[in-house]
C-alpha positions as semicolon CSV with decimal commas, in nm:
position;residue;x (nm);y (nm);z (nm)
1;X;-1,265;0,617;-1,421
2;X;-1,149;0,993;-1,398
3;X;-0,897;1,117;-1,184
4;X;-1,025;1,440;-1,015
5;X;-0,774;1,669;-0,832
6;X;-0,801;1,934;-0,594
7;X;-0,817;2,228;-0,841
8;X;-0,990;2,548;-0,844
9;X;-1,303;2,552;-1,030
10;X;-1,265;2,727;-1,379
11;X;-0,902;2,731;-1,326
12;X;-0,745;2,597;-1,651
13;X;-0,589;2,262;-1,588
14;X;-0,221;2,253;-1,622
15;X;-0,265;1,922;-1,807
16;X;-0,561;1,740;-1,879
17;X;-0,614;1,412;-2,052
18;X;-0,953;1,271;-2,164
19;X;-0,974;0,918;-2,299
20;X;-0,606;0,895;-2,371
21;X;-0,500;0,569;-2,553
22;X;-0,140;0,447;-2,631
23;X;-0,047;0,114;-2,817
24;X;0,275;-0,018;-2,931
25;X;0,172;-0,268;-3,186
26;X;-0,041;-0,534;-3,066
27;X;0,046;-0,447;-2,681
28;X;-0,224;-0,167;-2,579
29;X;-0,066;0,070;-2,280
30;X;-0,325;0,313;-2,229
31;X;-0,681;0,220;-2,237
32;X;-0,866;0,551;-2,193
33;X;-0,718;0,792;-1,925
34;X;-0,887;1,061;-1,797
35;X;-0,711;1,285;-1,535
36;X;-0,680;1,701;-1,459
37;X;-0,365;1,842;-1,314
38;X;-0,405;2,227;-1,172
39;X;-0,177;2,424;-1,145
40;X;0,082;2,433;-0,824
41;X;-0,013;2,077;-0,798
42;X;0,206;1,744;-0,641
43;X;0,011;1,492;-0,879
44;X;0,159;1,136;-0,784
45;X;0,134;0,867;-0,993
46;X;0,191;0,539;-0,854
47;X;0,137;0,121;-0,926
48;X;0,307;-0,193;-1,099
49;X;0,559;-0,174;-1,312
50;X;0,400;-0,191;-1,658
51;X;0,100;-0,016;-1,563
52;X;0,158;0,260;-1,813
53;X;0,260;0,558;-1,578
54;X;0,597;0,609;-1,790
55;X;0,416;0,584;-2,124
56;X;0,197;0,870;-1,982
57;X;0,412;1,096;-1,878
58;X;0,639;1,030;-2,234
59;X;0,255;1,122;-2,391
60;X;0,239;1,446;-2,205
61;X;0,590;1,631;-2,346
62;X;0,475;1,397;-2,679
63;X;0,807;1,189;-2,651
64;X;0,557;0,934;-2,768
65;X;0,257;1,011;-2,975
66;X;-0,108;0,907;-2,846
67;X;-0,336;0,695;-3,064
68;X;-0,699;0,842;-2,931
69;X;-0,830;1,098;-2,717
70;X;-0,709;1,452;-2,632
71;X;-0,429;1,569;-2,402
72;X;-0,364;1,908;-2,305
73;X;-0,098;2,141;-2,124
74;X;-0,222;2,464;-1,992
75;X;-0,500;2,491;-2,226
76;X;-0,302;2,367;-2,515
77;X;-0,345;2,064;-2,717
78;X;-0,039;1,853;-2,652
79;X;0,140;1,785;-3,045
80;X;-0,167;1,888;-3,278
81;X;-0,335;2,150;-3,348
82;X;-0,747;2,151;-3,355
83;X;-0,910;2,321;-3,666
84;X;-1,284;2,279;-3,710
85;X;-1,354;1,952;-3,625
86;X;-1,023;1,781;-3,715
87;X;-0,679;1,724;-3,545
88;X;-0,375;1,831;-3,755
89;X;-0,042;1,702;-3,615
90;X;0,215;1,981;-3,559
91;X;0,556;2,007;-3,723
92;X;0,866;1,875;-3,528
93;X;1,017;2,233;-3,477
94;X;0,664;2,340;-3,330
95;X;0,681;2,037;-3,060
96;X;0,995;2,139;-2,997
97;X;0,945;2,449;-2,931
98;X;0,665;2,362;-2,678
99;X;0,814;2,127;-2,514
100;X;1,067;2,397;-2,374
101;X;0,772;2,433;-2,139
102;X;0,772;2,106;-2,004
103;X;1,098;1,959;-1,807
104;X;1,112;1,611;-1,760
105;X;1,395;1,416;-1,538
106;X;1,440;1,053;-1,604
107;X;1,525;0,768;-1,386
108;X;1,877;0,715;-1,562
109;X;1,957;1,089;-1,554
110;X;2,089;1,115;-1,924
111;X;2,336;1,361;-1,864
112;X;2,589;1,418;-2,170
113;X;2,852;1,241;-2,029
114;X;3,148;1,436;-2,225
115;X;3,024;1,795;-2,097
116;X;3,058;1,937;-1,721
117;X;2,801;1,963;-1,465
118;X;2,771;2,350;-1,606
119;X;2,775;2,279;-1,956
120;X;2,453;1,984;-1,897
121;X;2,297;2,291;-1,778
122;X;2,355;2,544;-2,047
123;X;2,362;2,344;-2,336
124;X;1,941;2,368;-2,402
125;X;1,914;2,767;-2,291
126;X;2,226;2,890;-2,537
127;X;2,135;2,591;-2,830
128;X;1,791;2,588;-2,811
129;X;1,636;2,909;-2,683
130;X;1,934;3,110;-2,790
131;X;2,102;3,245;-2,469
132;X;2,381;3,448;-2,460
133;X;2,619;3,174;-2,242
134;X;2,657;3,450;-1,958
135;X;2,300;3,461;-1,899
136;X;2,258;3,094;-1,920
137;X;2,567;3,012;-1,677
138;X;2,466;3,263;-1,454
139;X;2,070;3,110;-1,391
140;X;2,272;2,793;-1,408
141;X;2,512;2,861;-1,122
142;X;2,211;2,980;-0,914
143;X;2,006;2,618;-0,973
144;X;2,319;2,442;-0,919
145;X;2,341;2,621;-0,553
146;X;1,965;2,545;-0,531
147;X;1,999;2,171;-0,601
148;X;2,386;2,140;-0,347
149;X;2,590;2,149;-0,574
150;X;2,775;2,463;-0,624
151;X;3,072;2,343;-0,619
152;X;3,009;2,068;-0,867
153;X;3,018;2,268;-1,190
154;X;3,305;2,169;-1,314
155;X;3,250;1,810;-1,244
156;X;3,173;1,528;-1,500
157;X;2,848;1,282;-1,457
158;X;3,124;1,022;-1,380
159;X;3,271;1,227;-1,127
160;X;2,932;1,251;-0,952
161;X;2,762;1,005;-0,761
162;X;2,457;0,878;-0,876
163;X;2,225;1,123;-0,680
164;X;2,472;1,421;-0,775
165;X;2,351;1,340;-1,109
166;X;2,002;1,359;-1,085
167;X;2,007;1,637;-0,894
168;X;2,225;1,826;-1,204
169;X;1,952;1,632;-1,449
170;X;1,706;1,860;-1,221
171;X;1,860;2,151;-1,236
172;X;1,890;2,079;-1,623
173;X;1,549;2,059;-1,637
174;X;1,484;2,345;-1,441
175;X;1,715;2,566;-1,701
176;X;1,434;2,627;-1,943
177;X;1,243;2,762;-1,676
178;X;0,901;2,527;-1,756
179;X;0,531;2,601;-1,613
180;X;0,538;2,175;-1,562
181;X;0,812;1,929;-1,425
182;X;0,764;1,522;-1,493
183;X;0,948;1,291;-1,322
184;X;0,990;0,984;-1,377
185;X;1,079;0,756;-1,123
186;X;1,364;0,991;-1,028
187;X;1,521;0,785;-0,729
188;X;1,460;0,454;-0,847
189;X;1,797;0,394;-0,996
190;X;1,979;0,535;-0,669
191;X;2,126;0,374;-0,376
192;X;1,917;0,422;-0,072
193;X;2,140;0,660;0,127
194;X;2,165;0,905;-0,182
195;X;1,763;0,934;-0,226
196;X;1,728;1,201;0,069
197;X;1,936;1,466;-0,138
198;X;1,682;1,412;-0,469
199;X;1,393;1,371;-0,284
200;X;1,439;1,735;-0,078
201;X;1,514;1,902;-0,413
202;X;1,152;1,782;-0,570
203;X;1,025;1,939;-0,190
204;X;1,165;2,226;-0,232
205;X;0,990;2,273;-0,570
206;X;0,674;2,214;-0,457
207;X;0,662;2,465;-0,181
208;X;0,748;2,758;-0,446
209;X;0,462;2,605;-0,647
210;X;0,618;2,450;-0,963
211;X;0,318;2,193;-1,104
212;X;0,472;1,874;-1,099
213;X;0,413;1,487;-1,224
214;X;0,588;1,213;-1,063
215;X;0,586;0,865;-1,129
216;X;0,731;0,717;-0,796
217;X;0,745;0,445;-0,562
218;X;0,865;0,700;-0,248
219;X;0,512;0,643;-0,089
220;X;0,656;0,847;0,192
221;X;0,689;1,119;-0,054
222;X;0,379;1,096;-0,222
223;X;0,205;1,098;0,102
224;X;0,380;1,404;0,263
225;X;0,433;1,612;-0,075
226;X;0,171;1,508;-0,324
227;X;-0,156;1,695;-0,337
228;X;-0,318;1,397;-0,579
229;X;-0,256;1,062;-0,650
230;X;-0,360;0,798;-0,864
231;X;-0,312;0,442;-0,858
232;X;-0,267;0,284;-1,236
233;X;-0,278;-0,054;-1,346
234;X;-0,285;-0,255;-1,677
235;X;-0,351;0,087;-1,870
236;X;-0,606;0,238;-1,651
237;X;-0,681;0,472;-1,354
238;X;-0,780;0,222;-1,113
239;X;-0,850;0,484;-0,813
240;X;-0,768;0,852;-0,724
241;X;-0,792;1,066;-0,450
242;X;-0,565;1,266;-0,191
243;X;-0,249;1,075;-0,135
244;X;-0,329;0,980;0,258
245;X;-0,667;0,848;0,179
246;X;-0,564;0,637;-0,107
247;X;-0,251;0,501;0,103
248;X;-0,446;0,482;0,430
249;X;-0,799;0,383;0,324
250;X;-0,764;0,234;-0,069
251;X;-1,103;0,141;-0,177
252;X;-1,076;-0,099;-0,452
253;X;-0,879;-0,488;-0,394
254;X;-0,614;-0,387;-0,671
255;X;-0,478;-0,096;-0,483
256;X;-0,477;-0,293;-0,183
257;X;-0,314;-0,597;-0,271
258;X;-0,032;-0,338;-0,445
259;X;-0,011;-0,074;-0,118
260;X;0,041;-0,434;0,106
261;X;0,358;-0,522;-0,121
262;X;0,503;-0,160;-0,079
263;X;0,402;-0,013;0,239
């Protein structure tokens, strides 16, 4: 099944994925997804644990490499490059350097936890793009006021509560200013009363139009924020649509026996 979204016609898709496949030895992940993501787009992905949805998104910034199909970001063929009628796989420095496009947040933040809130943020801009550490403290004093947390810079990840963290893993992210943000499960590992703060940041990205990814289980989210959604399960897109249909009016038994557990 393919995932359409609410993109503009001829408008390059910020990611597309056509008949994506992903095994780990025997145990086969992805079994053949199709999906476009335009640009400025909330694209939710939601369902069981297992289903694949983390695989996917590891796929898309090639964390993990995909066994068959094609997946693209903006127009670009995600870790290979196409010559003729052949794929040739790109060299780690040239991944790398594409990746600084693509910011992904993780469900266990994976901050450093021997450098400052400020230094988390820095570190990729001055080691990897080669800022001068004025430039990159000063964009990284601005995201840390945009995230709450001004006057956390000097602050250790174990001086920071759990949602302080993920909100300096955002801004972290956000330091390599990329055209796409993936997140995966970002509030999952949080205590209830600390999800608000995280879940306002991720709003306040998608009003100034960053194209974002998340794997989530906030179905409030996904149904006030998200522009798409798709429901995965065992490896596949299972159904698609606009977030309140899908939640409200789910089609197929699958999603419906998941949305009961959930909602």
């Amino acid at each position: 099944m393919t995932a359409t979204t609410t993109g503009t016609t001829g408008t390059t898709p910020m990611v597309r994925a056509e008949g994506v496949h992903k095994s780990f030895g025997a145990a086969h992940i992805l079994k053949g997804i199709d999906l476009e993501v335009a640009p400025r787009e909330v694209f939710c992905l939601i369902g069981p644990s297992g289903s694949g949805k983390s695989t996917f998104l590891r796929c898309i910034n090639h964390l993990e490499k995909i066994n068959a199909g094609r997946l693209s970001v903006d127009g670009e063929l995600v870790g290979y490059r196409q010559k003729g009628d052949k794929l040739y796989e790109l060299k780690d420095s040239e991944v790398a350097r594409k990746r600084r496009d693509i910011g992904m947040v993780f469900q266990r933040f994976n901050l450093f936890p021997h450098m400052t809130a400020m230094e988390n943020i820095i570190e990729a801009p001055v080691q990897v793009a080669g800022e001068t550490k004025a430039v990159a403290r000063a964009r990284a004093e601005r995201l840390l006021d945009r995230v709450g947390l001004a006057d956390k810079a000097a602050s250790y990840p174990s001086q920071l509560s759990g949602g302080q963290q993920q909100r300096v893993a955002i801004a972290r992210a956000l330091a390599m200013e990329p055209k796409l943000m993936l997140f995966d499960e970002p509030t999952s590992a949080l205590d209830p009363e600390l999800v608000g703060d995280v879940l306002d940041v991720m709003r306040d990205l998608a009003q100034d139009g960053m194209t974002m990814i998340v794997v989530t289980h906030e179905m409030g989210f996904a149904r006030e924020v998200g522009d798409a959604l798709v429901f995965m399960d065992d490896g596949v897109v299972v159904e698609s649509g606009h977030p309140r249909e899908v939640l409200t009016n789910p089609r197929h038994e699958r999603t419906k026996s998941f949305l009961s557990k959930v909602l």
